[in-house]
PDB file of C-alpha atoms in Angstrom:
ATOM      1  CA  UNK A 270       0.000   0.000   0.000  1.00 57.00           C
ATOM      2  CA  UNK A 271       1.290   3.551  -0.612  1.00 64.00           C
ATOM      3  CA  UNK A 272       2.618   5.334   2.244  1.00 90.00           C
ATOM      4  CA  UNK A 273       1.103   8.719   3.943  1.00 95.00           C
ATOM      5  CA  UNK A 274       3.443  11.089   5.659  1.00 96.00           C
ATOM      6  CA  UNK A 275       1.661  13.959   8.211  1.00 97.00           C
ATOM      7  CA  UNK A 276       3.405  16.220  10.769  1.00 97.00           C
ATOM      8  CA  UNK A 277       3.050  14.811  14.769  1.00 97.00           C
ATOM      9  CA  UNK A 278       1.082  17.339  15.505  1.00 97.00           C
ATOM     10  CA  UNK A 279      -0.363  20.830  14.830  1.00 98.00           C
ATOM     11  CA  UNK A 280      -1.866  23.795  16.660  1.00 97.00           C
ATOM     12  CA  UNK A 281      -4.450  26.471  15.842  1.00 96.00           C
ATOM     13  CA  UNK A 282      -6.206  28.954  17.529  1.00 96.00           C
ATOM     14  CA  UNK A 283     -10.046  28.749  17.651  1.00 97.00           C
ATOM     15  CA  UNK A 284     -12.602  29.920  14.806  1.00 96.00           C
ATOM     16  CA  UNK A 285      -9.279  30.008  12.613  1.00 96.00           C
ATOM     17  CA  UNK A 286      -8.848  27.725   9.915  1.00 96.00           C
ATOM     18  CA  UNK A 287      -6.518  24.900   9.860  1.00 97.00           C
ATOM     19  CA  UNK A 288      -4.307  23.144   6.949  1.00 98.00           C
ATOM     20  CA  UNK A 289      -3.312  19.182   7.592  1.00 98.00           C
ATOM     21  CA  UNK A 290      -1.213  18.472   4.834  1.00 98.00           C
ATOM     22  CA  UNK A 291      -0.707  14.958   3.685  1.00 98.00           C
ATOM     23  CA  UNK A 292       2.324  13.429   1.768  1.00 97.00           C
ATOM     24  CA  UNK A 293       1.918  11.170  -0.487  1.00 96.00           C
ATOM     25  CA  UNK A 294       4.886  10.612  -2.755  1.00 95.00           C
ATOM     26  CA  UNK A 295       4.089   7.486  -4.048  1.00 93.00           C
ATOM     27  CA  UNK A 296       0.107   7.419  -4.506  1.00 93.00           C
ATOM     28  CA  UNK A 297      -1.070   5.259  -7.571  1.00 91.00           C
ATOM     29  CA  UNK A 298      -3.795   6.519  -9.732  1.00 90.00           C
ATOM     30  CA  UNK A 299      -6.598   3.926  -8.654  1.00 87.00           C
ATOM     31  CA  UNK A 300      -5.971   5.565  -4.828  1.00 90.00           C
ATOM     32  CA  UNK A 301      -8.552   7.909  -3.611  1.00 92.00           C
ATOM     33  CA  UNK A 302      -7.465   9.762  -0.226  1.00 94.00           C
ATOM     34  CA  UNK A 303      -9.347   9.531   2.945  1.00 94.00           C
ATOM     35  CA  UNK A 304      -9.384  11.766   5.419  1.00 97.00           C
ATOM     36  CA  UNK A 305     -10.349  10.493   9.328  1.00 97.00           C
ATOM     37  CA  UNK A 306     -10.535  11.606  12.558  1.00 98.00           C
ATOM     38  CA  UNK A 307     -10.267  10.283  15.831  1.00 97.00           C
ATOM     39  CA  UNK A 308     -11.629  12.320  19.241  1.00 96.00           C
ATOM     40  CA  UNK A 309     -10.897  11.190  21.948  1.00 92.00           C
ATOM     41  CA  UNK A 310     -12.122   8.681  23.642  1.00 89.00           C
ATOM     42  CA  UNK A 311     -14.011   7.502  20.410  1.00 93.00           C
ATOM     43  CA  UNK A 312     -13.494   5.532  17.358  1.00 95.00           C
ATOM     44  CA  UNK A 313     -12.250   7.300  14.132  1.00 96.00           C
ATOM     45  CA  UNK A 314     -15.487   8.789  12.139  1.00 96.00           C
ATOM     46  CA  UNK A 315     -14.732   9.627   7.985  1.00 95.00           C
ATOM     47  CA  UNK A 316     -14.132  13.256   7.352  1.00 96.00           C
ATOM     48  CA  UNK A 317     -14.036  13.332   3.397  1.00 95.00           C
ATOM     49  CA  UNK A 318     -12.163  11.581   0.438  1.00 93.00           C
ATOM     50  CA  UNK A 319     -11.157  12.429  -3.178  1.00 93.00           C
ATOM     51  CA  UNK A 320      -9.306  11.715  -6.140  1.00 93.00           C
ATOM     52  CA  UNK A 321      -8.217  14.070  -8.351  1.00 93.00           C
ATOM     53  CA  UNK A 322     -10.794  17.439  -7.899  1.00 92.00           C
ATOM     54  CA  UNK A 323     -10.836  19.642  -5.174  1.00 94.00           C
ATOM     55  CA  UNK A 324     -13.717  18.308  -2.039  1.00 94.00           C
ATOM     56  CA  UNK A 325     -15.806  20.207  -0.393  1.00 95.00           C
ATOM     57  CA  UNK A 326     -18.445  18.582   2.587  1.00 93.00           C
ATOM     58  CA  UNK A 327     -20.465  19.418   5.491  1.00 91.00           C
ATOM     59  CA  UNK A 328     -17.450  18.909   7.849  1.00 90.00           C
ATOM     60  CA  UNK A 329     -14.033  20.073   5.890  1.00 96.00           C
ATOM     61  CA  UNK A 330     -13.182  20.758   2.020  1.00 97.00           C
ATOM     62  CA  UNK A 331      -9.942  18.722   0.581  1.00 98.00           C
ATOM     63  CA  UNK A 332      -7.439  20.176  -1.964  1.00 98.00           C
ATOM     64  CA  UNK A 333      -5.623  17.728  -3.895  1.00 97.00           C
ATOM     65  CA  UNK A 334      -2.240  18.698  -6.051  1.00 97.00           C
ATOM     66  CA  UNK A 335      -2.133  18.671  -9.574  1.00 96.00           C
ATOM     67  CA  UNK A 336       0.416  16.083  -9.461  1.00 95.00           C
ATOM     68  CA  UNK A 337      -1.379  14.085  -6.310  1.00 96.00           C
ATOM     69  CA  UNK A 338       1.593  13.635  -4.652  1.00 96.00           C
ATOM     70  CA  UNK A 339       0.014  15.560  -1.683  1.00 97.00           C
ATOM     71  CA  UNK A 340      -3.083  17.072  -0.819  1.00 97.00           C
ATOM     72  CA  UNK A 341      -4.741  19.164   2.355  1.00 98.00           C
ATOM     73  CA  UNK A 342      -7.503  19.222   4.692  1.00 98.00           C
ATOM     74  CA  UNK A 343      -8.769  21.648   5.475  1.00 98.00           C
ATOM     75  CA  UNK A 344     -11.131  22.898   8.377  1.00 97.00           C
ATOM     76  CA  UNK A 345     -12.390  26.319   7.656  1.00 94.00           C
ATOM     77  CA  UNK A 346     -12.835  27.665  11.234  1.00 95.00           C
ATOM     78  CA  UNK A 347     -11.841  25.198  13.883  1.00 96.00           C
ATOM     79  CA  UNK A 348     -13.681  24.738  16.633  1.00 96.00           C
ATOM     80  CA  UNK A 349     -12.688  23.165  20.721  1.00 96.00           C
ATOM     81  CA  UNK A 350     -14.216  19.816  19.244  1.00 95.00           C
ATOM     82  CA  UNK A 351     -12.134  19.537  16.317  1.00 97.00           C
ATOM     83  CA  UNK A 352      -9.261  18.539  18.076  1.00 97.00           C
ATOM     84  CA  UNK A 353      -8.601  14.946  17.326  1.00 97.00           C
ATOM     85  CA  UNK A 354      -6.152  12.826  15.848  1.00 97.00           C
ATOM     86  CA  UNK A 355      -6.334  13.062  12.162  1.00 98.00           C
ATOM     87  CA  UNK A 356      -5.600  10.289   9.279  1.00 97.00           C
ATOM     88  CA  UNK A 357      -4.835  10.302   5.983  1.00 97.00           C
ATOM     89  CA  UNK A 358      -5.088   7.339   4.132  1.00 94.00           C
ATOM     90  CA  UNK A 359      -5.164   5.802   0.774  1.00 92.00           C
ATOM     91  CA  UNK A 360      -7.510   3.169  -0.525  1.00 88.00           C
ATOM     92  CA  UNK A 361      -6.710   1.604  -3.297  1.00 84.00           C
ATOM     93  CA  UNK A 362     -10.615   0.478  -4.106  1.00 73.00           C
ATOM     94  CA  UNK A 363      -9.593  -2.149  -6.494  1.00 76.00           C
ATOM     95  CA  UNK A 364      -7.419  -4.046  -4.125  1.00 70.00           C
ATOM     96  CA  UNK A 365      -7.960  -3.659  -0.587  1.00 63.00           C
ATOM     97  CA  UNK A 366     -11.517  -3.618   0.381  1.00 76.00           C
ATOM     98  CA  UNK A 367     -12.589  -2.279   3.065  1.00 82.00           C
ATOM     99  CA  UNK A 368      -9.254  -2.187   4.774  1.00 85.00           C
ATOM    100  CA  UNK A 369      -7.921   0.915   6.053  1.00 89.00           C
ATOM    101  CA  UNK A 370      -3.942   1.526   5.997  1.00 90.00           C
ATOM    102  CA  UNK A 371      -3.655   4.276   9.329  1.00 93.00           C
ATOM    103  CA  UNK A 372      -0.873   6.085   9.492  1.00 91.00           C
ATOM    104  CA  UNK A 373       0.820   7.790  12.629  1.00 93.00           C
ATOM    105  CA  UNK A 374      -2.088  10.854  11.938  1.00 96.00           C
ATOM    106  CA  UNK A 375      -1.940  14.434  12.830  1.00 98.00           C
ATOM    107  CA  UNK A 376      -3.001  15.263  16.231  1.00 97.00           C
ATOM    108  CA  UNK A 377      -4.426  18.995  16.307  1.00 98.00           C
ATOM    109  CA  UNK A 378      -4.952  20.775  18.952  1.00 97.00           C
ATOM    110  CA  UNK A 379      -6.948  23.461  19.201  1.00 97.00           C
ATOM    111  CA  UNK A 380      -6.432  26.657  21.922  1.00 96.00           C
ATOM    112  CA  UNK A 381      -9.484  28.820  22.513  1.00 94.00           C
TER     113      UNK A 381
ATOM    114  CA  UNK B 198     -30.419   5.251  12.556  1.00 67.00           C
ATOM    115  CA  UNK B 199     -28.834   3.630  15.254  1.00 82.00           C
ATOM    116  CA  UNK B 200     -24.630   3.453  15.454  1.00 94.00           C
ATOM    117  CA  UNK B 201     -22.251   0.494  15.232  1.00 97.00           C
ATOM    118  CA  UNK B 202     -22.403  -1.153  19.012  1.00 97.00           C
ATOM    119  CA  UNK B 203     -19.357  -3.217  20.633  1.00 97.00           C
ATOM    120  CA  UNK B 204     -20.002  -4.805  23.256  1.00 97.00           C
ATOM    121  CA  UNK B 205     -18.598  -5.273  26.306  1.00 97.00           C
ATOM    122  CA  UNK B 206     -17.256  -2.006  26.467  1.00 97.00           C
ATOM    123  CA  UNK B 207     -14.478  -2.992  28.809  1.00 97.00           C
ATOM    124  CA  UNK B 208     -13.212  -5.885  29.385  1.00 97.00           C
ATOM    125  CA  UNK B 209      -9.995  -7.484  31.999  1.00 98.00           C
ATOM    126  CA  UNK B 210      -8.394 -10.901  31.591  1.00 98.00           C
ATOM    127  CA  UNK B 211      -5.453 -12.553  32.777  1.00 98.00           C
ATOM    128  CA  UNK B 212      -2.868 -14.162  30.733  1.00 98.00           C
ATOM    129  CA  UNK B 213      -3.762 -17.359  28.575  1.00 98.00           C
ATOM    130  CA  UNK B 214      -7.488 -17.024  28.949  1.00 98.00           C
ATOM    131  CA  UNK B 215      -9.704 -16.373  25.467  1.00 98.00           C
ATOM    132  CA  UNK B 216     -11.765 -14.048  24.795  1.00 98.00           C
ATOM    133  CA  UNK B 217     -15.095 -12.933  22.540  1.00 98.00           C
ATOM    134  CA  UNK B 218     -16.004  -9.409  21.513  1.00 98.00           C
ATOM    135  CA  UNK B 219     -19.117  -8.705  19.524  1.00 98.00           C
ATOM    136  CA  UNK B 220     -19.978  -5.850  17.486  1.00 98.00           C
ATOM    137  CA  UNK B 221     -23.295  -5.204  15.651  1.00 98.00           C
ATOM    138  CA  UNK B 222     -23.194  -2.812  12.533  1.00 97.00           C
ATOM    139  CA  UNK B 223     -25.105  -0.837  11.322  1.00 96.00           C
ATOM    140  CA  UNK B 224     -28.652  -1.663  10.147  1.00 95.00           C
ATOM    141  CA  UNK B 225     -28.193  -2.920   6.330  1.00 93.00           C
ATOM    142  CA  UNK B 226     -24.672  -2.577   6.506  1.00 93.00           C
ATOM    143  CA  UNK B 227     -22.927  -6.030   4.957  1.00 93.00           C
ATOM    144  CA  UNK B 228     -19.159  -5.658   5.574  1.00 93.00           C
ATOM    145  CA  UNK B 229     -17.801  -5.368   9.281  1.00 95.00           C
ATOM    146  CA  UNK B 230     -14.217  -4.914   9.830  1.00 95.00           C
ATOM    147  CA  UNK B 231     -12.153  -5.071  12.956  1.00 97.00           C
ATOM    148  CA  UNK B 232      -8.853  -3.093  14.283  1.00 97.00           C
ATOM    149  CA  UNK B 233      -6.597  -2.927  17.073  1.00 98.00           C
ATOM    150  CA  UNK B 234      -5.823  -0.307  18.587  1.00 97.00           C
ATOM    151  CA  UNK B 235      -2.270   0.449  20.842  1.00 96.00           C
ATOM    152  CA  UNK B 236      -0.375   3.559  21.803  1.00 92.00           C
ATOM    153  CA  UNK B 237       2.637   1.599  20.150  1.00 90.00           C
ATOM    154  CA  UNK B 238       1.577   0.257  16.983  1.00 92.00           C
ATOM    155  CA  UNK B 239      -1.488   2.487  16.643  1.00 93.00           C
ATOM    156  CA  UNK B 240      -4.756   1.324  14.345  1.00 95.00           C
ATOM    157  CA  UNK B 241      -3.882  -1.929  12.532  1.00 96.00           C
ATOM    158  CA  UNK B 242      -6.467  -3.858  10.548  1.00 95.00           C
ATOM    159  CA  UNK B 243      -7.108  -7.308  11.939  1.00 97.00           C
ATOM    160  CA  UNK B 244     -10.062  -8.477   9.516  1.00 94.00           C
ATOM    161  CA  UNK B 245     -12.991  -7.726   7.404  1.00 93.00           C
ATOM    162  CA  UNK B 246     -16.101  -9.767   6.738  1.00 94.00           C
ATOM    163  CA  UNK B 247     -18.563  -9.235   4.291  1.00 92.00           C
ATOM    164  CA  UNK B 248     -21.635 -11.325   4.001  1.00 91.00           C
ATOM    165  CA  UNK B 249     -20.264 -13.946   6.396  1.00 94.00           C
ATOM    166  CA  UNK B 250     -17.144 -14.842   4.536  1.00 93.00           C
ATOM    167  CA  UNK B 251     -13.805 -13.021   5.586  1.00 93.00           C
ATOM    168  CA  UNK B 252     -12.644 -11.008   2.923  1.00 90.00           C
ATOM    169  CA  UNK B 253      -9.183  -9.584   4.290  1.00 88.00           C
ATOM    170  CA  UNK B 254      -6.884 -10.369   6.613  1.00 92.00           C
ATOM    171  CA  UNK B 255      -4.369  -8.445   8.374  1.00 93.00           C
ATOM    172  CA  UNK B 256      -0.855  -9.267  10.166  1.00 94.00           C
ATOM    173  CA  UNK B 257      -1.740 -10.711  13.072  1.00 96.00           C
ATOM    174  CA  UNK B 258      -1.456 -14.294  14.644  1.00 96.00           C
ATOM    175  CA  UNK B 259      -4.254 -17.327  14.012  1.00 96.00           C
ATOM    176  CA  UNK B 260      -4.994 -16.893  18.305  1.00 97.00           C
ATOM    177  CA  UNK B 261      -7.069 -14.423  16.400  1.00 98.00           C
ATOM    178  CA  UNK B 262     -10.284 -14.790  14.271  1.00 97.00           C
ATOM    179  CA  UNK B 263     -13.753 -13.902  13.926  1.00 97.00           C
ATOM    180  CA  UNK B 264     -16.535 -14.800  12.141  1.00 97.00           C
ATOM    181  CA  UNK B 265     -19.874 -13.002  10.589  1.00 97.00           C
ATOM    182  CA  UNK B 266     -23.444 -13.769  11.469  1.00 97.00           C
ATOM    183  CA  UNK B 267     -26.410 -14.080   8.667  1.00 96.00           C
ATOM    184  CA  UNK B 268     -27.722 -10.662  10.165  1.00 95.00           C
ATOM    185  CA  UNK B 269     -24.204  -9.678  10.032  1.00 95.00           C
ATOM    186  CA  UNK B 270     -23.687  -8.841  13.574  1.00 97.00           C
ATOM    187  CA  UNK B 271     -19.795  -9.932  14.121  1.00 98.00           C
ATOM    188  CA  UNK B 272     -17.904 -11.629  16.386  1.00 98.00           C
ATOM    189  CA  UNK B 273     -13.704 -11.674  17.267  1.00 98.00           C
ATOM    190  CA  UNK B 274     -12.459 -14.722  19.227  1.00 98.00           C
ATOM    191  CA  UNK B 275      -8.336 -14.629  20.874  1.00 98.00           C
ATOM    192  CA  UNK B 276      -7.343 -17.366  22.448  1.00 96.00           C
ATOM    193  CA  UNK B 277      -4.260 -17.669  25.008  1.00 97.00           C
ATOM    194  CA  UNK B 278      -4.067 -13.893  25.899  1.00 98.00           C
ATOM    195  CA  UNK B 279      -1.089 -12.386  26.265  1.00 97.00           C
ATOM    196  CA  UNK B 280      -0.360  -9.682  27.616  1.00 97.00           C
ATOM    197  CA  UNK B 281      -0.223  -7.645  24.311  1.00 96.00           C
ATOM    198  CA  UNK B 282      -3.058  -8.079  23.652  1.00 97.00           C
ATOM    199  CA  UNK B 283      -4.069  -4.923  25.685  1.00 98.00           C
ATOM    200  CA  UNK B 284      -5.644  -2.521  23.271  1.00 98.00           C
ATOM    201  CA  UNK B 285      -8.392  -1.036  22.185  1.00 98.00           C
ATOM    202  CA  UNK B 286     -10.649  -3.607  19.931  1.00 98.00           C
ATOM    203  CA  UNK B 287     -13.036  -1.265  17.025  1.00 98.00           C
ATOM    204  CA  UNK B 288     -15.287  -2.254  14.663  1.00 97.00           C
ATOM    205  CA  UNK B 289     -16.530  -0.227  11.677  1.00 96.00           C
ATOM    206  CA  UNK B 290     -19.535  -1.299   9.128  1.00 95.00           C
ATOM    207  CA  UNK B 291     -19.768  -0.431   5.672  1.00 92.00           C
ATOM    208  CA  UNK B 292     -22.630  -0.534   3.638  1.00 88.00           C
ATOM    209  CA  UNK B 293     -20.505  -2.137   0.603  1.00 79.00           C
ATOM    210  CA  UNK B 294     -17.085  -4.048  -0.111  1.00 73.00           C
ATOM    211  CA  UNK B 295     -14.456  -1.998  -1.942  1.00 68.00           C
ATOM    212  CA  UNK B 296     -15.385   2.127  -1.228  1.00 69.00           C
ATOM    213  CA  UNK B 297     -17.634   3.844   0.942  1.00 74.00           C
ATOM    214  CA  UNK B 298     -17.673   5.539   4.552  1.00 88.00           C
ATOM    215  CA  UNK B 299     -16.828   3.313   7.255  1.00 92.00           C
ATOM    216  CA  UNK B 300     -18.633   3.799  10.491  1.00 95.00           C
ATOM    217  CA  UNK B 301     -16.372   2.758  13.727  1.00 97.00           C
ATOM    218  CA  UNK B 302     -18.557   1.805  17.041  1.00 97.00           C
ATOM    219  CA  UNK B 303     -16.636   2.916  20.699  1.00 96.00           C
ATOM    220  CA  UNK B 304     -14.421  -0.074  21.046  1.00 97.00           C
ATOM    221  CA  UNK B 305     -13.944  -2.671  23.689  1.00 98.00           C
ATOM    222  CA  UNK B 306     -11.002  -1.971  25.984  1.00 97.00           C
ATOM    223  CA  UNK B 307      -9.331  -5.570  26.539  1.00 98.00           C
ATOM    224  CA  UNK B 308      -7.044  -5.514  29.513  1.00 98.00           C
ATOM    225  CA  UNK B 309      -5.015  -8.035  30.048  1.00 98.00           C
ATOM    226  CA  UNK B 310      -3.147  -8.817  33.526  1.00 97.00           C
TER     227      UNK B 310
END
């Protein structure tokens, strides 16, 4: 499975927004990106996927590179109860099922 | 719509004893997978099942399996504990095999002394 790279760990201020970027040098073109999230204390819950264009949900929008070699999520004001632990993750859909590959994640913090 | 549900929620056991942990997916959801999670290794996949056959299977040892109901509630079976085996258990349904949002239930917290 193609690898993910994230930073540790991020911080942000509250109503701001907030960029998670998301390496992924070696993505193959049948991989969509997933984006989860883990608060604490809970299981992870989806957040949004792509695979070429530019996401937008509910929750978070996702902006993929031209090249998708990396791509960003991105929550547009973060709130106290958007810090969580979050995961990007590839899923090759032709291969793999319903088996998610977690990474390490990003853990964000989030200061009022 | 009610939410994936693991039960127990917590769970202790000593060394070389076996244990079951059930999880119940959504309604009409057919595929149930299963992960561990530790603060060392963090999430890894242990198994999915869709419409009672196991579909994939993840790195881990045969003192683990599970199996898949007709109603496709789930169970996970492992057998001679150790005391690895500490971690957070969580299942997630899917509606469908192969794409689509997974919904994880709280886990079961296995403790083992």
């Amino acid at each position: 499975d193609a690898k993910t790279t994230q930073p540790n760990s991020m911080e942000s201020n509250e109503e701001e927004p907030v960029h998670l970027p998301c390496n992924h040098s070696t993505i193959s073109g049948t991989d969509y990106i997933h984006w989860y999230r883990q608060l604490p204390s809970q299981g992870p819950e989806y957040v949004i996927h792509g695979l070429t264009s530019n996401v937008n949900n509910r929750m978070a929008s996702l902006a993929i590179a031209e090249d998708r070699k990396s791509s960003t999520l991105i929550l547009h004001r973060a709130t106290l109860r958007d810090a969580a632990v979050y995961y990007c993750i590839l899923r090759d859909v032709q291969n793999a099922g319903n088996m998610l590959t977690f990474g390490g994640g990003t853990r964000l913090m989030v200061k009022p | 719509k009610a939410g994936v549900t693991q039960t127990p929620r917590y769970l202790i056991k000593t060394r070389g004893q076996q244990v079951t942990l059930s999880c119940s997916p959504i309604s009409g959801h057919r595929s149930v997978s299963w992960y561990q999670q530790t603060p060392g290794q963090g999430l890894q996949f242990l198994f999915e099942y869709f419409s009672e056959t196991q579909r994939n299977k993840g790195n881990f040892p045969g003192r683990f399996s599970g199996r898949q109901f007709s109603n496709s509630r789930s169970e996970m079976n492992v057998s001679t504990l150790e005391l690895g085996d500490s971690a957070l258990y969580l299942c997630a349904s899917s509606a469908r095999q192969g794409f689509g949002e997974q919904f994880f239930g709280p886990g079961t917290r296995l403790t083992v002394l």
